[in-house]
Coordinates of N, CA and C in Angstrom, one line a residue:
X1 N -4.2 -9.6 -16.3 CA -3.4 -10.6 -15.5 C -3.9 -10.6 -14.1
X2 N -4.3 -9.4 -13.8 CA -4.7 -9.8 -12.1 C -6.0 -9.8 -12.1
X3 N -6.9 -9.8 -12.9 CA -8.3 -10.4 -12.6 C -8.1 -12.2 -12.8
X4 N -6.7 -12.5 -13.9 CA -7.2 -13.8 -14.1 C -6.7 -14.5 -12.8
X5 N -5.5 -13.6 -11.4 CA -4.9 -14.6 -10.6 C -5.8 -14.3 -9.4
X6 N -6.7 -13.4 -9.5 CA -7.9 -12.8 -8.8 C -9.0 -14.0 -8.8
X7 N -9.8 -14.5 -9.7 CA -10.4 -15.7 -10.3 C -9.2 -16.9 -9.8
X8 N -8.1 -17.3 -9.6 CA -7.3 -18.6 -9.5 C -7.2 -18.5 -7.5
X9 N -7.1 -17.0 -7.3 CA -6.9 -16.7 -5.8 C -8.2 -16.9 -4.9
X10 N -9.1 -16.7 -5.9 CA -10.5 -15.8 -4.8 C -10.5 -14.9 -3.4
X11 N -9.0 -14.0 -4.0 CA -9.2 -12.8 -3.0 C -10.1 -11.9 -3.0
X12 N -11.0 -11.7 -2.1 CA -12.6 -11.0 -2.3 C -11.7 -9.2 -2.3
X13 N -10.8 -9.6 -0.8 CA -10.3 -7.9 -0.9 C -9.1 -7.5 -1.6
X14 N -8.3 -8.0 -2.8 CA -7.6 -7.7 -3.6 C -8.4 -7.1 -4.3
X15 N -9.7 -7.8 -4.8 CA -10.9 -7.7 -5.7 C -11.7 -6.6 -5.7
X16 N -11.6 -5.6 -4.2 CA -12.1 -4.5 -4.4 C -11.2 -3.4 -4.6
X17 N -9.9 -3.7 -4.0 CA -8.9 -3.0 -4.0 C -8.2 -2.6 -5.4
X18 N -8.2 -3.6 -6.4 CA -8.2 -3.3 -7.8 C -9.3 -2.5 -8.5
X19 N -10.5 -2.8 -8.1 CA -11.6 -1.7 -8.7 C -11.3 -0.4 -8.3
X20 N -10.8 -0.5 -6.9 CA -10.6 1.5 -6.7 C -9.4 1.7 -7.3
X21 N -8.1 1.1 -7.3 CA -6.9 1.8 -7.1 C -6.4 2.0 -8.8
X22 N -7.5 1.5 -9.6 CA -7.3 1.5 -10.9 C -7.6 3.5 -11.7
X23 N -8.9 3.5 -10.9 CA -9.0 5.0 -11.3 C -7.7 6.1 -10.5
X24 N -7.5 5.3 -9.6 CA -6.6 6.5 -9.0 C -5.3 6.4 -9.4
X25 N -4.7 5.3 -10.5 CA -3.5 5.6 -11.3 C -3.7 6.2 -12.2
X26 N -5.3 5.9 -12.7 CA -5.5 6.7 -14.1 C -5.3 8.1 -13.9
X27 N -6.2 8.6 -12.7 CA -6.3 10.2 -12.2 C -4.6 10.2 -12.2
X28 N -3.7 10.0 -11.3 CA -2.4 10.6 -11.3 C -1.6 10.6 -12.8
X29 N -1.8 9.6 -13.6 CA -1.0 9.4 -14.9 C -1.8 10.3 -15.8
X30 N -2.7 11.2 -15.5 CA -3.1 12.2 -16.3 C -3.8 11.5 -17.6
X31 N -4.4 10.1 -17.4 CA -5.2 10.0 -18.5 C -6.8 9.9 -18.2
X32 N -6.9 11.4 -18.2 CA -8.3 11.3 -17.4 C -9.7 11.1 -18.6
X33 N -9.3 10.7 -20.0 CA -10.4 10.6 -20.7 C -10.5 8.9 -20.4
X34 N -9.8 8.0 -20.6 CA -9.6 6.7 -19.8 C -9.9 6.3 -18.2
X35 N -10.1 7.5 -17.5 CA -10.2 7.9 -16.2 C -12.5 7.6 -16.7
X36 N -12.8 8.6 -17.4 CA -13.9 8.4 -17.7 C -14.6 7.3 -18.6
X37 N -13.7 6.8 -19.3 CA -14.7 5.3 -19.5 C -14.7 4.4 -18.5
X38 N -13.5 4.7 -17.9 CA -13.2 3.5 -17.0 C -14.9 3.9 -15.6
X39 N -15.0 5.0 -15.2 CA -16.0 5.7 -14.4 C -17.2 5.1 -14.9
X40 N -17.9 5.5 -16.6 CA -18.9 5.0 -17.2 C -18.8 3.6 -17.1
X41 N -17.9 2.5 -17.5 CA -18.2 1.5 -17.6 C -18.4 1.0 -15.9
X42 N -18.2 1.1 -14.7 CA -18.4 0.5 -13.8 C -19.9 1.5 -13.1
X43 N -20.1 2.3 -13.6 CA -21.3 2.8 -13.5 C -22.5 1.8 -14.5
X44 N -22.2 1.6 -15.5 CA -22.7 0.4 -16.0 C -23.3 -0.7 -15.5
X45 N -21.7 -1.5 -15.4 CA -22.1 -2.8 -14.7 C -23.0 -2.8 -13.8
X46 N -22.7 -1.5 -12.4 CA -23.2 -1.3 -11.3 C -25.0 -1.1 -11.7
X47 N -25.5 -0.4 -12.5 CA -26.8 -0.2 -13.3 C -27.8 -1.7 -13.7
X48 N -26.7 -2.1 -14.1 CA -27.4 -3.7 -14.6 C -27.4 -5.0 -13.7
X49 N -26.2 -4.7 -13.0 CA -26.4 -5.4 -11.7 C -27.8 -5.5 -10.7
X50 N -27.9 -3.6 -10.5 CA -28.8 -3.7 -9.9 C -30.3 -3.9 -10.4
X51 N -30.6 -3.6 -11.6 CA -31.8 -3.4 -12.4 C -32.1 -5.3 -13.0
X52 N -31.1 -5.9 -13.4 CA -31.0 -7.7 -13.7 C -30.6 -8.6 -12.8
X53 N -29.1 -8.5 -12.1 CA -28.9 -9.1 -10.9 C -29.5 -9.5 -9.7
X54 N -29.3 -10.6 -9.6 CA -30.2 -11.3 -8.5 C -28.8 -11.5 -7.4
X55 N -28.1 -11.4 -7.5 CA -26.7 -12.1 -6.8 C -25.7 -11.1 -7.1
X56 N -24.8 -11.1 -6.0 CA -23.1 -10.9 -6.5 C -22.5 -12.3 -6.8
X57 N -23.0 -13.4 -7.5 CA -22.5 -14.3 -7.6 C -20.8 -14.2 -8.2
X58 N -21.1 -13.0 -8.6 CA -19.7 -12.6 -9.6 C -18.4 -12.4 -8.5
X59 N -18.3 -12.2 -7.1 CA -17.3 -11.8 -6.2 C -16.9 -13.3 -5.6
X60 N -15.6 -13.3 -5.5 CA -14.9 -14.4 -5.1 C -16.0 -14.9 -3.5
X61 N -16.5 -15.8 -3.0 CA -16.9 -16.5 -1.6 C -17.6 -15.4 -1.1
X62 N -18.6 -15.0 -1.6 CA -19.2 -13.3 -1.6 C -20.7 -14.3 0.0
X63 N -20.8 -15.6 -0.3 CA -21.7 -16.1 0.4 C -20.9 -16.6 1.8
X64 N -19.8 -16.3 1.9 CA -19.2 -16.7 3.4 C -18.4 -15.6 4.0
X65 N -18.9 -14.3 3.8 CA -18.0 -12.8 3.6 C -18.7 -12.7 5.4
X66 N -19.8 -13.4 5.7 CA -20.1 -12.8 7.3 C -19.5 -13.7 8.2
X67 N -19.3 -15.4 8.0 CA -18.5 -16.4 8.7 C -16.8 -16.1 8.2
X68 N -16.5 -15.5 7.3 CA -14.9 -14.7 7.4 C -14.8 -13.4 8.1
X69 N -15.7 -12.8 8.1 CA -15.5 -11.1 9.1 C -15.6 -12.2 10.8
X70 N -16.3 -12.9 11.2 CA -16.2 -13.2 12.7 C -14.8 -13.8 12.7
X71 N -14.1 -14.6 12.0 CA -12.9 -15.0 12.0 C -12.0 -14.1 12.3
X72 N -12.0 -12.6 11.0 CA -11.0 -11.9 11.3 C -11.2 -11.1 12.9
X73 N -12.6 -10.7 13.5 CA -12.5 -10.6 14.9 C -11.8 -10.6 15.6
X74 N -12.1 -12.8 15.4 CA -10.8 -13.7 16.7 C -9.9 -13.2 16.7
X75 N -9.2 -13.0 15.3 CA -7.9 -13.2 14.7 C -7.3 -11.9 15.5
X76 N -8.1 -10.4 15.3 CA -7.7 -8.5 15.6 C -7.7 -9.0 16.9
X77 N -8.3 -10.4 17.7 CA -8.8 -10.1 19.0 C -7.9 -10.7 19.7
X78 N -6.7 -11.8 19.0 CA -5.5 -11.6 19.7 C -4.5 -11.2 19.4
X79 N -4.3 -10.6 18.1 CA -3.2 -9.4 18.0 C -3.0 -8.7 18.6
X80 N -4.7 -8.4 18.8 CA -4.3 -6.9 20.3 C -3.9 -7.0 21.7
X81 N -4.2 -8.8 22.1 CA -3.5 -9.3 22.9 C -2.3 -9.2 23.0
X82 N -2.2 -9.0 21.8 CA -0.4 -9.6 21.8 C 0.3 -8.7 21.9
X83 N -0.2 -7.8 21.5 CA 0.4 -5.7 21.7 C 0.3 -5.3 22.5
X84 N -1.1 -5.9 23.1 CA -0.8 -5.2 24.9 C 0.2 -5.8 25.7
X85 N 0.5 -6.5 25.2 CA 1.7 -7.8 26.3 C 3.2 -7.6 25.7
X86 N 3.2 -6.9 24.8 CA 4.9 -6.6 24.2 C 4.8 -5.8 23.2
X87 N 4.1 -4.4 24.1 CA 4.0 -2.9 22.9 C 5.3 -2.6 22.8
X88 N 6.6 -2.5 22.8 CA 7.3 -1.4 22.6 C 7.9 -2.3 21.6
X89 N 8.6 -3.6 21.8 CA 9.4 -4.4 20.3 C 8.7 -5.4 19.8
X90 N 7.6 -5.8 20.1 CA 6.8 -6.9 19.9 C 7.9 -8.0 20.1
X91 N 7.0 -9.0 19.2 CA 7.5 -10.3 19.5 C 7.9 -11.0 18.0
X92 N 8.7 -10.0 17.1 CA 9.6 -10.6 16.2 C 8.5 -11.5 14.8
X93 N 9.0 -11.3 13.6 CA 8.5 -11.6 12.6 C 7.5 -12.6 12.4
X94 N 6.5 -12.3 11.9 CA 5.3 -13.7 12.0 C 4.7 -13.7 13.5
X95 N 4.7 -13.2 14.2 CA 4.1 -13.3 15.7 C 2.8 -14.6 15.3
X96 N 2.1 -13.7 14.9 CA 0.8 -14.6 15.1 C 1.0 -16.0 15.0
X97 N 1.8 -16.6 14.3 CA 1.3 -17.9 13.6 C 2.1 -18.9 15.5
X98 N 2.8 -17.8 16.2 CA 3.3 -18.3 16.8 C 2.5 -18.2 18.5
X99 N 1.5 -17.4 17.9 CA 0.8 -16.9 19.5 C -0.5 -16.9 19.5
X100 N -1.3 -17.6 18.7 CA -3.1 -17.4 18.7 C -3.2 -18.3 19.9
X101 N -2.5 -19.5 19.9 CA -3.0 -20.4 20.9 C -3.1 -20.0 21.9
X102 N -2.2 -18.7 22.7 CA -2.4 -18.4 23.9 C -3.2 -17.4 24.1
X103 N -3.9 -16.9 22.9 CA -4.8 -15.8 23.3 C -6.4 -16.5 22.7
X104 N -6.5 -17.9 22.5 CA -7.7 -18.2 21.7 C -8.4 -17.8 20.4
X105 N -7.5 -17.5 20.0 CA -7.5 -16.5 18.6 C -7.6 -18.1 17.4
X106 N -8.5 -17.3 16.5 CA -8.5 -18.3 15.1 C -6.9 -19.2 14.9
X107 N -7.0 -20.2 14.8 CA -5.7 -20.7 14.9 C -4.9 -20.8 13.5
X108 N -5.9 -20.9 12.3 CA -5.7 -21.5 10.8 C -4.6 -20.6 10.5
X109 N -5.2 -19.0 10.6 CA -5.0 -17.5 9.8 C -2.9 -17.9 10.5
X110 N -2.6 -17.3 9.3 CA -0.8 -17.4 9.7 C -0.5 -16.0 10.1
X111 N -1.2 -15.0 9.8 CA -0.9 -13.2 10.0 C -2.1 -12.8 10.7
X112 N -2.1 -11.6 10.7 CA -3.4 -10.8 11.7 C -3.9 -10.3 10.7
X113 N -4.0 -10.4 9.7 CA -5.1 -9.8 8.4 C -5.5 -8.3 8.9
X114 N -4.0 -7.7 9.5 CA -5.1 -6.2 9.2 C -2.8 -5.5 9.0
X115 N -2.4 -4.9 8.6 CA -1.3 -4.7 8.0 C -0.9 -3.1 9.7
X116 N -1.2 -2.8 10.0 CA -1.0 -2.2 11.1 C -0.7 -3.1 12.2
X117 N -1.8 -3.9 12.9 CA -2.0 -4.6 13.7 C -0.3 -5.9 13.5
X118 N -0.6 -5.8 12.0 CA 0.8 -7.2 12.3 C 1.9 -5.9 12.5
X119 N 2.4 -4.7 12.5 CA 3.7 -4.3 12.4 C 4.0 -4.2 13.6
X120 N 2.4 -4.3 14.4 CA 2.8 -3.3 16.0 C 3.3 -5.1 16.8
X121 N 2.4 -5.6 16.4 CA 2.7 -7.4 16.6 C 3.7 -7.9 16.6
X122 N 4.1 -7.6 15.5 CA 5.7 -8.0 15.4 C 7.1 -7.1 15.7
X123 N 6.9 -5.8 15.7 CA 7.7 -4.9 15.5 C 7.5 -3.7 17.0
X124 N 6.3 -3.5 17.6 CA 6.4 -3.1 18.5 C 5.9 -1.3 18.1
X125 N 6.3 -0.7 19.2 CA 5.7 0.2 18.7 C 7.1 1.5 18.0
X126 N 8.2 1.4 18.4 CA 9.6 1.5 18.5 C 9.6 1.1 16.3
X127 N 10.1 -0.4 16.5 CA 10.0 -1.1 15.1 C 9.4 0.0 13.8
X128 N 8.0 -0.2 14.5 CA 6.7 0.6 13.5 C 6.6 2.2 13.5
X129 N 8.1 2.9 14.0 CA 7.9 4.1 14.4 C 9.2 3.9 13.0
X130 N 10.3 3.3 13.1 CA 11.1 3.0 12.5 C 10.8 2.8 10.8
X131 N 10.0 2.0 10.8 CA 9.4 1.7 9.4 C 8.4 2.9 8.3
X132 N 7.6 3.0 9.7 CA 6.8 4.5 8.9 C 7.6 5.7 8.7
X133 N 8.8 5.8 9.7 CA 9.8 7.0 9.4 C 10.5 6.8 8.1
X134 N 11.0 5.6 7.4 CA 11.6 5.4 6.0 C 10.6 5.5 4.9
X135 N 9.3 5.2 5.3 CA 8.4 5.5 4.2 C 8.1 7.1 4.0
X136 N 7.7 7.6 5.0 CA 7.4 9.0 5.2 C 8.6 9.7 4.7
X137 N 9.7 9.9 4.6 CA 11.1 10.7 4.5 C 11.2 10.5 2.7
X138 N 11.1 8.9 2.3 CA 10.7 8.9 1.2 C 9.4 9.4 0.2
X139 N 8.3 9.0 0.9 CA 7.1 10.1 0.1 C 7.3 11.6 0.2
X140 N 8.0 11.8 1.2 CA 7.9 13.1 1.2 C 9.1 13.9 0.0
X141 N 9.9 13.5 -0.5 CA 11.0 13.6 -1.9 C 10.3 13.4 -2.5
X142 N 9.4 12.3 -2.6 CA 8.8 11.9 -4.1 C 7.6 12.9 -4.0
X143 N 6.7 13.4 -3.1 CA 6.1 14.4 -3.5 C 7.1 15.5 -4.0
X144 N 7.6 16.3 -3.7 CA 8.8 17.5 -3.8 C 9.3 16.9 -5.4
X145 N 9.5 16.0 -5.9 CA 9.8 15.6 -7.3 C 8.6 16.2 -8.4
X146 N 7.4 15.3 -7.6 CA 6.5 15.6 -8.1 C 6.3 17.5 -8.5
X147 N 5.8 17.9 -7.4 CA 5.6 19.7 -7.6 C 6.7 20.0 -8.0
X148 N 8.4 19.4 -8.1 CA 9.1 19.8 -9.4 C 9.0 19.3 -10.8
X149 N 7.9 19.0 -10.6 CA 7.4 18.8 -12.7 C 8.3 17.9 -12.5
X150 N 9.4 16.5 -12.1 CA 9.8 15.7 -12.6 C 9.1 14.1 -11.9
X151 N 9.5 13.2 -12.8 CA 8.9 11.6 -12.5 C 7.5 12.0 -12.2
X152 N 7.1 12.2 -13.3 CA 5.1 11.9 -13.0 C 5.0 10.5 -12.8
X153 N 5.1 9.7 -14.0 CA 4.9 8.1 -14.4 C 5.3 7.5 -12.5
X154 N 6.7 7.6 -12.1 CA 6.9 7.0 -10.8 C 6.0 7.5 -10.0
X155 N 5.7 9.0 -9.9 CA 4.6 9.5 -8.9 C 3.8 8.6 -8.6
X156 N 2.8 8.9 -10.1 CA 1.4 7.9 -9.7 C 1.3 6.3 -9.4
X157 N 2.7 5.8 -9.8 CA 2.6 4.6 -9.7 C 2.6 4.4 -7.8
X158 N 3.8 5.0 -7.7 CA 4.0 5.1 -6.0 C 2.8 5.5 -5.1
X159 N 1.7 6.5 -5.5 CA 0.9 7.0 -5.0 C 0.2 5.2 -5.4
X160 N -0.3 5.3 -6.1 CA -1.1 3.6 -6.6 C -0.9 2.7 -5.6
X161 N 0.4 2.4 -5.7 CA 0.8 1.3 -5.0 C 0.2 1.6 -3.3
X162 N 0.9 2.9 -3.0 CA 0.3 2.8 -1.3 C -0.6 3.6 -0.9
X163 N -1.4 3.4 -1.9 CA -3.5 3.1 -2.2 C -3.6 1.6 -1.7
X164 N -2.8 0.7 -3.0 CA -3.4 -0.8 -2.3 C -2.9 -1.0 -1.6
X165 N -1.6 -0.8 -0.6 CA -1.6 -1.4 0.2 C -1.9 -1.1 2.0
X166 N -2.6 0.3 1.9 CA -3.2 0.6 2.5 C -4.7 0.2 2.9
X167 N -5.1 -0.1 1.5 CA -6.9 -0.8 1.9 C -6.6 -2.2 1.3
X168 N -5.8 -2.7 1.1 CA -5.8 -4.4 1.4 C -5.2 -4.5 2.7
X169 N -4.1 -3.6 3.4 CA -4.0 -3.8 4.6 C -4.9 -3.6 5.4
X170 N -6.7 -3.0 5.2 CA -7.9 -3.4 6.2 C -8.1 -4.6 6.4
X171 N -8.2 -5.5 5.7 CA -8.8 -6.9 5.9 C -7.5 -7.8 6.1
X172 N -6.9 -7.6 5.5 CA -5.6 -8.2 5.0 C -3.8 -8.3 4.5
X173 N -3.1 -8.7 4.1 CA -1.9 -8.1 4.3 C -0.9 -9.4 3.2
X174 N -1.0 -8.4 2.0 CA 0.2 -9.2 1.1 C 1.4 -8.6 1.5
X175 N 1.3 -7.7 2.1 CA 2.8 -7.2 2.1 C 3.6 -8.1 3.4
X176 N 2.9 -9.3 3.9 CA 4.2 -10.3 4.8 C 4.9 -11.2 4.2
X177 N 4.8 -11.1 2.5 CA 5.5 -12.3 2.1 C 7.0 -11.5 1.6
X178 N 8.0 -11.9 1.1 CA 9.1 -11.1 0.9 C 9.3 -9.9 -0.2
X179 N 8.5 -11.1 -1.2 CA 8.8 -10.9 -2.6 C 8.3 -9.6 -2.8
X180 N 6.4 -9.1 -1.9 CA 5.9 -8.3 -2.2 C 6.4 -7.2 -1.2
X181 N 6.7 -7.3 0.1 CA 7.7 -6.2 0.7 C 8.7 -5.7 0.1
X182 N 9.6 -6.5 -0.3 CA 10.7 -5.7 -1.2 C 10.3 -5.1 -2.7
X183 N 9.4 -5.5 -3.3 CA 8.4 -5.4 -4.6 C 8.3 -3.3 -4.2
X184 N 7.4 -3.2 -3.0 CA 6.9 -1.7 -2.5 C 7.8 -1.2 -1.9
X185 N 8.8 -1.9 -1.1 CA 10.3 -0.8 -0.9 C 11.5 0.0 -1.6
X186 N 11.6 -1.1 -3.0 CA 11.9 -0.5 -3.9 C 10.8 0.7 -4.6
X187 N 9.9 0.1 -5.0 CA 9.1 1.4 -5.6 C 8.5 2.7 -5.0
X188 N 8.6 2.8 -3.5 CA 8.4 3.8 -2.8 C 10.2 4.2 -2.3
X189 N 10.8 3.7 -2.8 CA 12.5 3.8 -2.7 C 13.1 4.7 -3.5
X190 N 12.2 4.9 -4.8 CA 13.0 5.2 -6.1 C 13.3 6.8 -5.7
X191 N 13.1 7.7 -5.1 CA 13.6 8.6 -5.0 C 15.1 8.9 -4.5
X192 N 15.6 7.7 -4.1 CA 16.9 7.7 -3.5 C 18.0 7.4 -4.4
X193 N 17.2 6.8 -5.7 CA 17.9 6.5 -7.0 C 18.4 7.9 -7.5
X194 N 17.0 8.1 -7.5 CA 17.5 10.3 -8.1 C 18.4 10.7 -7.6
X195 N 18.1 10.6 -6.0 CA 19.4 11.2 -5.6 C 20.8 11.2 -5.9
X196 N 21.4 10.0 -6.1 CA 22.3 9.6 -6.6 C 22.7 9.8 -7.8
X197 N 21.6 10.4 -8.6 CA 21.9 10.4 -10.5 C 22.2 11.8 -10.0
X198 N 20.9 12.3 -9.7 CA 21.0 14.3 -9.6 C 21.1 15.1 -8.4
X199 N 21.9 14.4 -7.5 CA 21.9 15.6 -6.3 C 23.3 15.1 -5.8
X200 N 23.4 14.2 -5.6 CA 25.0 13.8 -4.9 C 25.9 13.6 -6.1
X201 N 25.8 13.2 -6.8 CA 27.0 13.6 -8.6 C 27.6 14.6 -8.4
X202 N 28.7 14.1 -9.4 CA 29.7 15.4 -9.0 C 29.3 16.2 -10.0
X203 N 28.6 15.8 -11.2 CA 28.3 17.4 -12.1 C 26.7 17.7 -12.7
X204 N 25.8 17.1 -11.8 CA 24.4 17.1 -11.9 C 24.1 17.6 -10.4
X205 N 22.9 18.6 -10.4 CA 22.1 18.5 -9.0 C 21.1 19.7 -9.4
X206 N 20.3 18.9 -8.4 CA 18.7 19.2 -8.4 C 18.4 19.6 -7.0
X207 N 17.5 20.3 -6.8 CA 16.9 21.6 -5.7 C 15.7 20.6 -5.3
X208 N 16.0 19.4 -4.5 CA 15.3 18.6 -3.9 C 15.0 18.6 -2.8
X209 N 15.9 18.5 -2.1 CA 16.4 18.9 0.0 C 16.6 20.7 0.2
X210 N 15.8 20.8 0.4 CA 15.5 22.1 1.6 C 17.0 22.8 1.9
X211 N 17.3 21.8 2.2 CA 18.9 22.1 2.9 C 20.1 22.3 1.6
X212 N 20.0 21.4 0.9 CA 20.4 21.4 -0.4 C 20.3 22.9 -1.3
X213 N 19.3 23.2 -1.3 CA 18.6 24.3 -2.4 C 19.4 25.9 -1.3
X214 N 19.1 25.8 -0.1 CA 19.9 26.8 0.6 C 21.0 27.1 0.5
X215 N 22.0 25.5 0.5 CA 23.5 25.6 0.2 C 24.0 26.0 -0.8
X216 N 22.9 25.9 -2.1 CA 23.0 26.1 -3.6 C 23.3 27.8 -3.7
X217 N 22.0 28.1 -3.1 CA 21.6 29.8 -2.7 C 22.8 30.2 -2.2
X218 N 23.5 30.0 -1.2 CA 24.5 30.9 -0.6 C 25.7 30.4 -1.3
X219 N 26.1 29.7 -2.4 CA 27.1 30.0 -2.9 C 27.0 30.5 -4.3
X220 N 25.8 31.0 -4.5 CA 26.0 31.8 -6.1 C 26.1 33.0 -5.5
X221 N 26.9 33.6 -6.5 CA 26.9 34.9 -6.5 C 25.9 36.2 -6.4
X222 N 26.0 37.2 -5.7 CA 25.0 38.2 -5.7 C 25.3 39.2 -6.8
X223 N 24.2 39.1 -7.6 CA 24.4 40.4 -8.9 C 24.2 41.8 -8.3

């Protein structure tokens, strides 16, 4: 399904971003014999590509990849305008679509095509201290789940996810439309679900929080 909306999109960097982030679910979901065809068969292509291939004709606008990198330039070249002129809150959701004109920046592009650059843009540096603090507090449970042998499947998925949206935030940034922000808030969220089932219940809990596991310790009994 996402090669055929990949082919309907011609996202060049979705395009690479699914070739990597595909082994690195496989590595976390522990199917590492599918981990190795998947290795062999793109070792393949890559073999015949080079040895028959005349072209990447196969990559989405692979012949306009150097007149789109000078665009994104303009584009990083007034974002960072725009961050030096209102680092601490920025200048509120969508900045860009609202401020190339004053910094001479590509006018078309609606976002800053690099996913850092739009948080500090819009959110400042305060905002984006805010945002990575809810991510971080959350990976950091979901690892601790992890090294407790529980939710593999969610692990790798969550590890997956902010794979892609880490290297499609280089070029680019699906995470400004809603559907796909809330899409990775919930799934980098799901530890808070646990919480609720096994640690804040009144007859289930789990040795998740540091703090938790201490409180646990000093009220059992000493043999």
């Amino acid at each position: 399904m996402n090669l055929i909306a990949l082919e309907l999109t011609e996202c060049r960097t979705t395009f690479m971003v699914l070739l990597i982030v595909c082994p690195v679910m496989l590595w976390f979901c522990g199917k590492k014999k599918w981990l190795s065809v998947y290795l062999f068969t793109m070792l393949g292509i890559l073999l015949t590509l080079v040895l028959f291939g005349e072209s990447l004709d196969f990559l989405p606008r692979i012949d306009l990849i150097r007149h789109d990198f000078a665009k994104r330039m303009s584009i990083w070249s007034g974002a960072i305008g725009s961050i030096m002129d209102a680092p601490w809150f920025g200048r509120g959701y969508n900045t860009y679509a609202r401020i190339h004109d004053l910094y001479g920046s590509y006018s078309i592009a609606k976002h800053s095509h690099n996913l850092l650059l739009e948080l500090l843009m819009d959110f400042g540096f305060v905002g984006t201290a805010v945002l990575l603090g809810y991510f971080a507090i959350n990976v950091g449970k979901i690892i601790r789940l992890h090294r407790s042998h529980k939710c593999h499947q969610r692990y790798a998925l969550t590890v997956s996810v902010i794979v892609c949206v880490l290297l499609h935030g280089l070029l680019d940034i699906s995470m400004l439309w809603p559907q796909t922000g809330l899409l990775v808030i919930y799934i980098v969220g799901f530890s808070t679900e646990y919480d609720k089932q096994h640690i804040f219940g009144t007859d289930r809990r789990h040795e998740i929080f540091a703090l938790h596991a201490r409180s646990i310790q000093a009220k059992e009994p000493i043999l």
